[in-house]
PDB file of C-alpha atoms in Angstrom:
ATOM      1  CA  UNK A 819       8.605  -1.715   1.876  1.00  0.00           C
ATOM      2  CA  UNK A 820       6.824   1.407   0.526  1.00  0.00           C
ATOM      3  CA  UNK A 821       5.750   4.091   3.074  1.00  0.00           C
ATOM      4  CA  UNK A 822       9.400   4.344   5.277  1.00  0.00           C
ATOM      5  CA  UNK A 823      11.222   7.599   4.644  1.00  0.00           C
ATOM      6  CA  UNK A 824      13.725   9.156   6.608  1.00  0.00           C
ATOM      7  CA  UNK A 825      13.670  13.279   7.193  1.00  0.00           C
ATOM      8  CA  UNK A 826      16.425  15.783   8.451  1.00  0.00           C
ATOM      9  CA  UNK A 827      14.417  18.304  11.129  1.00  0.00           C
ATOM     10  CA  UNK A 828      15.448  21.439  13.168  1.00  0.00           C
ATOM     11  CA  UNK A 829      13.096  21.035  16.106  1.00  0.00           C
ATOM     12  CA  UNK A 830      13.234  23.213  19.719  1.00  0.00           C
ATOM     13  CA  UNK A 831      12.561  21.218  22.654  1.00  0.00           C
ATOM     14  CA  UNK A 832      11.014  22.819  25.962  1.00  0.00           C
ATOM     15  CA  UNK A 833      12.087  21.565  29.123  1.00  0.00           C
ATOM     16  CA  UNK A 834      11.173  22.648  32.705  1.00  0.00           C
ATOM     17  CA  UNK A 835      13.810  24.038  34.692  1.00  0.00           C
ATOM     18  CA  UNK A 836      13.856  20.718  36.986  1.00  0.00           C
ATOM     19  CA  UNK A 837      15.136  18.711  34.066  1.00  0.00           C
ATOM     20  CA  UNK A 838      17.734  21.208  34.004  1.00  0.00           C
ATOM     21  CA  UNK A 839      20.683  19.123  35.425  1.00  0.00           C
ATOM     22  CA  UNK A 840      19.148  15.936  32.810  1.00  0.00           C
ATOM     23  CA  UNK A 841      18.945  17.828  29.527  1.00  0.00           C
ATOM     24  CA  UNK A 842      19.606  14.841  27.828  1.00  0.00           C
ATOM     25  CA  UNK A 843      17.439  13.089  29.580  1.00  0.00           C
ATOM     26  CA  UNK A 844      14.759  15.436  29.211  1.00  0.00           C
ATOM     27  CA  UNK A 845      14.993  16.001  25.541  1.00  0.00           C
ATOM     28  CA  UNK A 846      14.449  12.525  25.023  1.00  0.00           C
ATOM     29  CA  UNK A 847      11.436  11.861  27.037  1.00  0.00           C
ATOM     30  CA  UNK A 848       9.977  14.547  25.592  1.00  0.00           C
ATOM     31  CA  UNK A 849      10.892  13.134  22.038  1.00  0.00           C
ATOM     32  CA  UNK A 850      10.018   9.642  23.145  1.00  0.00           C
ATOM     33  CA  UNK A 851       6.433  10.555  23.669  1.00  0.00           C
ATOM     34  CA  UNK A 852       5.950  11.507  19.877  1.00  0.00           C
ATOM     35  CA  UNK A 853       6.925   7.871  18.598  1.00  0.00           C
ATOM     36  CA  UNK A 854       3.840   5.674  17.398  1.00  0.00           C
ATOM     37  CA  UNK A 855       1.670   8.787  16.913  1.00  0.00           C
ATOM     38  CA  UNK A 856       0.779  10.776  13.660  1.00  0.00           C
ATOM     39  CA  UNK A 857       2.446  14.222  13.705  1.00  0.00           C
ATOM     40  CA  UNK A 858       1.401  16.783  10.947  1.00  0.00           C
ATOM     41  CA  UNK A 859       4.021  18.551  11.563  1.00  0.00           C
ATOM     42  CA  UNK A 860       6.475  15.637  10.313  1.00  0.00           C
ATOM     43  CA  UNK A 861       3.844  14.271   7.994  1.00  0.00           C
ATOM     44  CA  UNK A 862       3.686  10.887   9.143  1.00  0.00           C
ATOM     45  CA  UNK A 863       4.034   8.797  12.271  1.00  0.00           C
ATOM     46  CA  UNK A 864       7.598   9.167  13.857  1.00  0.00           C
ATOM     47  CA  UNK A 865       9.501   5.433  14.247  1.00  0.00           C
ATOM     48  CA  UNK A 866      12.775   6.434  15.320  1.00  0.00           C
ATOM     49  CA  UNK A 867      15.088   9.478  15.785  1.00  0.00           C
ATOM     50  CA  UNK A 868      18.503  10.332  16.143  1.00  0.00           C
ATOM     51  CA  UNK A 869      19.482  13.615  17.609  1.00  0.00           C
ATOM     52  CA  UNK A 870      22.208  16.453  18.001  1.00  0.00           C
ATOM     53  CA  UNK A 871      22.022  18.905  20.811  1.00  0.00           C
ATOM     54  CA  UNK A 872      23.408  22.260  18.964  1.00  0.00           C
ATOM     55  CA  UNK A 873      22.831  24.826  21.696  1.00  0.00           C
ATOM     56  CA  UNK A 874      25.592  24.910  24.084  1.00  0.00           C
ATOM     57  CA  UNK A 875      23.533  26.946  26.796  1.00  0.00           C
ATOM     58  CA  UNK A 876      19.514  27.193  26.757  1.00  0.00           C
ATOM     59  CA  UNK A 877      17.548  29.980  26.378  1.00  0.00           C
ATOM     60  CA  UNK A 878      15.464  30.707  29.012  1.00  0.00           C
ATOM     61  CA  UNK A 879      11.800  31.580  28.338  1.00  0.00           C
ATOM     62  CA  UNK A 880       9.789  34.125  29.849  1.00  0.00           C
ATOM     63  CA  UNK A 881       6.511  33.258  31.324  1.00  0.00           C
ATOM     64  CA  UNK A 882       4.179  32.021  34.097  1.00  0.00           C
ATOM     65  CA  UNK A 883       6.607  28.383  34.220  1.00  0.00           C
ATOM     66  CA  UNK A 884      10.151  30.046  32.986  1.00  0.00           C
ATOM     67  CA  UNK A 885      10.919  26.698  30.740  1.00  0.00           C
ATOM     68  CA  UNK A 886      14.329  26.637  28.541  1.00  0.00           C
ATOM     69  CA  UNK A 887      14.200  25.690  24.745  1.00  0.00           C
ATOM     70  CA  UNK A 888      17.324  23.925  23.048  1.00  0.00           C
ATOM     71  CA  UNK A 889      17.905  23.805  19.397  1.00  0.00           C
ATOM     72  CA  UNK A 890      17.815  20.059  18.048  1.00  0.00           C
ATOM     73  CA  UNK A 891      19.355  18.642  14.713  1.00  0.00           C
ATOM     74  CA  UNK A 892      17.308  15.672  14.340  1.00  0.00           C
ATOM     75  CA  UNK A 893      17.464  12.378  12.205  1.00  0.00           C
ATOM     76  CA  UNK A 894      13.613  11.143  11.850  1.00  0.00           C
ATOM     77  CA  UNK A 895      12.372   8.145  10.682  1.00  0.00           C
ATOM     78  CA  UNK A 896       8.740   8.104   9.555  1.00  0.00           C
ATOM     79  CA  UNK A 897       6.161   6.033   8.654  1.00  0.00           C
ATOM     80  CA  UNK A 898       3.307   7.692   5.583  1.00  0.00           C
ATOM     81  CA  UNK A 899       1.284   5.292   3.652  1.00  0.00           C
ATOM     82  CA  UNK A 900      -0.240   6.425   0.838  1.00  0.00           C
ATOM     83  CA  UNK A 901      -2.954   4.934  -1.313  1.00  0.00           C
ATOM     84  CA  UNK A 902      -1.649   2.375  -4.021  1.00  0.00           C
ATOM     85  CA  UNK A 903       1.770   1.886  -1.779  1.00  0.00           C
ATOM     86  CA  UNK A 904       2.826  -1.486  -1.058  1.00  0.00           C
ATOM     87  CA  UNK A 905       3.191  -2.723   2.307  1.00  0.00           C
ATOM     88  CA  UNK A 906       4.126  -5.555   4.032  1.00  0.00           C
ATOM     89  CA  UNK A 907       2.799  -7.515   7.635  1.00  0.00           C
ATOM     90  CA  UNK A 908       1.795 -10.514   9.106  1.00  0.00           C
ATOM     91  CA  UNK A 909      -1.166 -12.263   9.235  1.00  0.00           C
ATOM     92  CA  UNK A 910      -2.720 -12.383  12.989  1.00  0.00           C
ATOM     93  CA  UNK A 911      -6.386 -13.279  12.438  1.00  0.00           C
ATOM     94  CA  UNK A 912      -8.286 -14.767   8.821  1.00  0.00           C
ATOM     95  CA  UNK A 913     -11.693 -15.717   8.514  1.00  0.00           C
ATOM     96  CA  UNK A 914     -13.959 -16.056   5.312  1.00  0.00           C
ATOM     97  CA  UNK A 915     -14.827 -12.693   5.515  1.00  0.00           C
ATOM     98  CA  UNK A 916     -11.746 -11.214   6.115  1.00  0.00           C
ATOM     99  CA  UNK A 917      -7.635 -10.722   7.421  1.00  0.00           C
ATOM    100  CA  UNK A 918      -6.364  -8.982   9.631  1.00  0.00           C
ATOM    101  CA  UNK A 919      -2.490  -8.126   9.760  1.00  0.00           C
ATOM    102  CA  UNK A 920      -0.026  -5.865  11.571  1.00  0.00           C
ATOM    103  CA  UNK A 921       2.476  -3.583  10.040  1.00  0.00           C
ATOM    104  CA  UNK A 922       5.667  -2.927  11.667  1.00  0.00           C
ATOM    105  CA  UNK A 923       4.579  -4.634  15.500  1.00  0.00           C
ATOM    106  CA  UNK A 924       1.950  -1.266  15.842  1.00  0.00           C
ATOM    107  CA  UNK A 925      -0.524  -0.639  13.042  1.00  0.00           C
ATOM    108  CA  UNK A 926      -3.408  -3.007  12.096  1.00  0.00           C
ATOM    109  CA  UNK A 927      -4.640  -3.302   8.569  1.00  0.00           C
ATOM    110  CA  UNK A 928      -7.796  -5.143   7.180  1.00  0.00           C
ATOM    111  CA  UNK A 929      -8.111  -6.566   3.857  1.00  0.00           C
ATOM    112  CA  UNK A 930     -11.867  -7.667   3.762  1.00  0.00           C
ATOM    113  CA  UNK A 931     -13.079 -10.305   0.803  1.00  0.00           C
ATOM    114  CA  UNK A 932     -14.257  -7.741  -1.777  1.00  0.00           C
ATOM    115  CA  UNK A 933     -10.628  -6.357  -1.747  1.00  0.00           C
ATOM    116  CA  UNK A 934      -8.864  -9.584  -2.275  1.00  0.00           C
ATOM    117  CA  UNK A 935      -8.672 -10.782  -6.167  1.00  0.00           C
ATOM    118  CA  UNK A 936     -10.722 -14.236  -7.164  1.00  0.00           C
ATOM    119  CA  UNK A 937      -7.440 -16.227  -7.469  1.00  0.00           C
ATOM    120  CA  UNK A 938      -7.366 -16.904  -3.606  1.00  0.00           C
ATOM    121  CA  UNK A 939     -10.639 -19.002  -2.316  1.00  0.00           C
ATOM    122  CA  UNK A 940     -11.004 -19.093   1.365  1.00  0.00           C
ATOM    123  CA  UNK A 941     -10.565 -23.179   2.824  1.00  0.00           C
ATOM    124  CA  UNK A 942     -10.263 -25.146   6.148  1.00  0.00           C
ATOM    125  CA  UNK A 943      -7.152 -27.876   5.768  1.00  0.00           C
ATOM    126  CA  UNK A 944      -6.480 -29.685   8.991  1.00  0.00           C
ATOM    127  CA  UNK A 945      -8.358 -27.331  11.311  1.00  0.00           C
ATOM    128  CA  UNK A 946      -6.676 -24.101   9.262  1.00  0.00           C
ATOM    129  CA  UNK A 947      -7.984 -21.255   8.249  1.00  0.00           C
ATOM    130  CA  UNK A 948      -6.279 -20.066   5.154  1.00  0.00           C
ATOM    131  CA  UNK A 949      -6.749 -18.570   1.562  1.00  0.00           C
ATOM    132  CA  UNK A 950      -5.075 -20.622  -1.555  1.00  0.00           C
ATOM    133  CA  UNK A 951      -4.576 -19.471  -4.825  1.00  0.00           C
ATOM    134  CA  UNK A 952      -6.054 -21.300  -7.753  1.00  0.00           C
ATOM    135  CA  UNK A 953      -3.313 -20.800 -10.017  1.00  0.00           C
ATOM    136  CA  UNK A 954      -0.589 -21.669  -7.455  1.00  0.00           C
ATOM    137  CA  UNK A 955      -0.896 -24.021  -5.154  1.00  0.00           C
ATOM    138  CA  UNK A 956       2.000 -23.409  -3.193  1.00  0.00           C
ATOM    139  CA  UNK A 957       0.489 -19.686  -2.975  1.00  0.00           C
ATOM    140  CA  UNK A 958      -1.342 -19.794   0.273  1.00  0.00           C
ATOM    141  CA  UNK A 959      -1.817 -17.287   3.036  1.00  0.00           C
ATOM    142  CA  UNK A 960      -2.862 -18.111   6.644  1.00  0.00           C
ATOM    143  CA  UNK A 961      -2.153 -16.961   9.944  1.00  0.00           C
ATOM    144  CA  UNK A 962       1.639 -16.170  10.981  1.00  0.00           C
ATOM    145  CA  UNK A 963       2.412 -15.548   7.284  1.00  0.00           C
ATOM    146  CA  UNK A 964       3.895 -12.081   5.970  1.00  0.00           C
ATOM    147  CA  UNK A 965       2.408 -10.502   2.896  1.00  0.00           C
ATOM    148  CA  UNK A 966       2.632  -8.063   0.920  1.00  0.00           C
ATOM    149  CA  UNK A 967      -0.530  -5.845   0.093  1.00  0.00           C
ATOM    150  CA  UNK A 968      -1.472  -2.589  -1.199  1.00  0.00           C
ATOM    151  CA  UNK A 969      -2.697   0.699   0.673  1.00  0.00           C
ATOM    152  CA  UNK A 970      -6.688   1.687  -0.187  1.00  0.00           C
ATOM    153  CA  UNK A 971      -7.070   4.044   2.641  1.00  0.00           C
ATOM    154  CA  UNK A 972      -4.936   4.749   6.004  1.00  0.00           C
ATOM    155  CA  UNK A 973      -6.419   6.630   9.071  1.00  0.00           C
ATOM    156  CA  UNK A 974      -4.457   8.583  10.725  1.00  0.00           C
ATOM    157  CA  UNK A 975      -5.989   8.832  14.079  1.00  0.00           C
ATOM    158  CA  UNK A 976      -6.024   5.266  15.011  1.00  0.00           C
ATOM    159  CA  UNK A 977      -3.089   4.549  12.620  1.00  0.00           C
ATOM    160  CA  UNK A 978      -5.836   1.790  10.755  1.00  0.00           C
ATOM    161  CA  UNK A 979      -5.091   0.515   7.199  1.00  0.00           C
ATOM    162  CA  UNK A 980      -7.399  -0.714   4.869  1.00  0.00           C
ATOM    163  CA  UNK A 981      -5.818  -3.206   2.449  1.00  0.00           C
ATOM    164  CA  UNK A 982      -5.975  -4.910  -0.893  1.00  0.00           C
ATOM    165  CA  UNK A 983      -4.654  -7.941  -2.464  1.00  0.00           C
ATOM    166  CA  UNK A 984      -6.274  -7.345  -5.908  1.00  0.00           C
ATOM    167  CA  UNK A 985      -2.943  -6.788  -7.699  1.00  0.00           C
ATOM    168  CA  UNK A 986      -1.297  -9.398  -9.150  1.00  0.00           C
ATOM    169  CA  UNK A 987       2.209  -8.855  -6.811  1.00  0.00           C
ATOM    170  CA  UNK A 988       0.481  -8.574  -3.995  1.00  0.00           C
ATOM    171  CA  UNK A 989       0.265 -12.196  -1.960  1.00  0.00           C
ATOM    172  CA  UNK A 990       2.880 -14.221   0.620  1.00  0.00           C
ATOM    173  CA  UNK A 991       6.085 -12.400   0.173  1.00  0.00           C
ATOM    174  CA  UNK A 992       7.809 -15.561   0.301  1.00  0.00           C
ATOM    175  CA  UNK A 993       5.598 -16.902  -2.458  1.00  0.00           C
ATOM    176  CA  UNK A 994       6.186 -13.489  -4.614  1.00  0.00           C
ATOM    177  CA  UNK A 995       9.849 -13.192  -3.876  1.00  0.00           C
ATOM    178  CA  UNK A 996      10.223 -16.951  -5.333  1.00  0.00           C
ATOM    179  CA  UNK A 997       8.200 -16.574  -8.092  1.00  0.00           C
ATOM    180  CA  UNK A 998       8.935 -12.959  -9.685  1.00  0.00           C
ATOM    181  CA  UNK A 999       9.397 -14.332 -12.705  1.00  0.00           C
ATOM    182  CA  UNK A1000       6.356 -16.358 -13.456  1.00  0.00           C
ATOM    183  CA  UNK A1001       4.825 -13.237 -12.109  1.00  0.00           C
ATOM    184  CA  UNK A1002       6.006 -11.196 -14.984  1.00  0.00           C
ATOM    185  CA  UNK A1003       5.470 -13.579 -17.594  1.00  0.00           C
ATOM    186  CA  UNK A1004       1.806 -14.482 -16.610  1.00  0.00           C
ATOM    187  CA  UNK A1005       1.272 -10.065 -16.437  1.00  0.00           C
ATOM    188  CA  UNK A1006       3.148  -9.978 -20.133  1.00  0.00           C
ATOM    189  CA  UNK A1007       1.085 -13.010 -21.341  1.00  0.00           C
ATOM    190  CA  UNK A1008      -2.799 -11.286 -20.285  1.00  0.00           C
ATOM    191  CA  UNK A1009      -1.157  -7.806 -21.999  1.00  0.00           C
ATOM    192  CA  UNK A1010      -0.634  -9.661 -25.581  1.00  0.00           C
ATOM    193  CA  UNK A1011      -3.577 -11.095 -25.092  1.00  0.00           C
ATOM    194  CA  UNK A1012      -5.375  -8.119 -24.429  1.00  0.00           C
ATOM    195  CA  UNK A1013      -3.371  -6.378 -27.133  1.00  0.00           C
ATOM    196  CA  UNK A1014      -4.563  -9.080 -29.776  1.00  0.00           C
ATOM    197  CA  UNK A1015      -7.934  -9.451 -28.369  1.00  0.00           C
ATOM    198  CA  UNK A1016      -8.207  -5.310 -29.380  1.00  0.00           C
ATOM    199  CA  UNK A1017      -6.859  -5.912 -32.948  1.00  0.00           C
ATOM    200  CA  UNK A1018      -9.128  -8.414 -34.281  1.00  0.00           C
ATOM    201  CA  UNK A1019     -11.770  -5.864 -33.048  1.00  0.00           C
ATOM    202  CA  UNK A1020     -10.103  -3.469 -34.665  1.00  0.00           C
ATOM    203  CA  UNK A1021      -9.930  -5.676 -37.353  1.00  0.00           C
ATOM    204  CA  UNK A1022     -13.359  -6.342 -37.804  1.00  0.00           C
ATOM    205  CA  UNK A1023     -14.605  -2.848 -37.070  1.00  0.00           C
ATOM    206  CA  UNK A1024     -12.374  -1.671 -40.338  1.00  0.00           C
ATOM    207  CA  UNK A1025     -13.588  -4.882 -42.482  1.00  0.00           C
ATOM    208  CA  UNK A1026     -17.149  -3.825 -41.993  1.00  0.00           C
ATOM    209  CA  UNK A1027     -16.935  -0.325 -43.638  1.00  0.00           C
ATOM    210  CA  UNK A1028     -16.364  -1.872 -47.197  1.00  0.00           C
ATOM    211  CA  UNK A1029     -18.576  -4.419 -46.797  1.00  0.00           C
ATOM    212  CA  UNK A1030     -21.460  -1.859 -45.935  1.00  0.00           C
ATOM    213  CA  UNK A1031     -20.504   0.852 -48.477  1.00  0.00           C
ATOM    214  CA  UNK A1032     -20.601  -2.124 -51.369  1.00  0.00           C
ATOM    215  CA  UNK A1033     -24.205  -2.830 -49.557  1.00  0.00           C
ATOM    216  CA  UNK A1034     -25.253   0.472 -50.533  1.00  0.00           C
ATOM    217  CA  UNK A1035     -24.360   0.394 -53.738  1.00  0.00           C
ATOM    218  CA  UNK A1036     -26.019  -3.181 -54.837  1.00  0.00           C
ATOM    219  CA  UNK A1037     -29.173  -1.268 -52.686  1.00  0.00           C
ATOM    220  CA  UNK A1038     -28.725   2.337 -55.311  1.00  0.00           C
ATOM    221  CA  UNK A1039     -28.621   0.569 -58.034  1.00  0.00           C
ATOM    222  CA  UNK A1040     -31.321  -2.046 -57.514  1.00  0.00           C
ATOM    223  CA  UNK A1041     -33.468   1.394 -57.149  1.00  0.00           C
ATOM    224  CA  UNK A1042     -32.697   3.174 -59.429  1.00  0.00           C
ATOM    225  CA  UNK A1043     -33.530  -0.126 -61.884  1.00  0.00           C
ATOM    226  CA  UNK A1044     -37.130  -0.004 -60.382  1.00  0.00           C
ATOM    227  CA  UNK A1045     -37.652   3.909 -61.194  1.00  0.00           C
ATOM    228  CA  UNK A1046     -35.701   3.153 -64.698  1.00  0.00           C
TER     229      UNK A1046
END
């Protein structure tokens, strides 16, 4: 999945003088309460972390609470969508209007009708609420199912994604992962036939240039007959 990178940082952390005895302790509770949020500093929201102590003995800071700082090498793990990336979730709530997933057990995303492609028409089966492609009909999408969707817009503040499933790979990864292949082939087939669709225009645009020049002609001479 798009939007996961991992990031080597040299961070300080500031501890109170009571944790002095739990460094280690200290450090991470104090790193702990950055997961799940958006930092600017790192760029993204902060998953995970690994961690390397390198001072051997704090330095002590002056000031009206005389905390201690300590030099971190740090391993980070980070979560930054971007718009067009490719993400995957699963499905906790569809209706006809829209569906609603989560991404990685903490962010929502919403993929509302007008961003999901005419191939999938909304449909009740047994009580269901699902979405089923007209091309495929083993292509369906309902609640519990992961899928893979692209990135229009991500807020940062509430850590909110809206979603799309216009492009053609987008869908039920387990649908997509078995069916990469016909995938392809249909995207290849609509380019040639885009591609010839083009060149008969082309075609036509370049027969009509002759055909209008000999029109002109026939239309001089026939005048100049009449003045004659």
């Amino acid at each position: 999945m798009e939007g996961l990178s991992g990031a080597d940082a040299d961070l300080v952390v500031y501890l109170h003088p009571s944790k002095s005895m739990k460094v280690s302790q200290g450090i991470l509770r104090e790193l702990s309460s950055l997961l799940f949020k958006f930092n600017k500093t790192f760029g993204g929201v902060l998953l995970a972390y690994d961690v390397n102590i390198l001072d051997k003995q704090a330095k002590i800071l002056s000031g009206v609470h005389p905390y201690f700082g300590l030099r971190l090498k740090a391993n980070l793990l980070l979560f930054s969508p971007k718009s067009d990336m490719l993400l995957e979730g699963k499905v906790v709530k569809l209706s006809q209007e829209s569906i609603h997933v989560i991404v990685l057990g903490f962010s929502s995303a919403i993929i509302a009708t007008e961003n999901i492609r005419g191939e999938f028409k909304y449909k009740t089966k047994d009580e269901e609420e699902l979405f089923a492609s007209r091309s495929h009909k083993r292509h369906v999408i309902k609640i519990g199912t992961m899928i893979r969707f692209s990135v229009k817009s991500f807020d940062e503040e509430i850590l909110h994604i809206i979603g799309s499933l216009m492009p053609a790979h987008t869908g039920s990864i387990r649908w997509l992962d078995r069916n990469l292949e016909e995938i392809s082939e249909f995207e290849r087939s609509a380019t040639k036939s885009r591609d010839r669709e083009c060149q008969e225009d082309k075609t036509v645009d370049e027969g009509a240039t002759p055909l209008s020049y000999n029109n002109h002609i026939k239309k001089s001479k026939k005048r100049r007959n009449k003045e004659g």
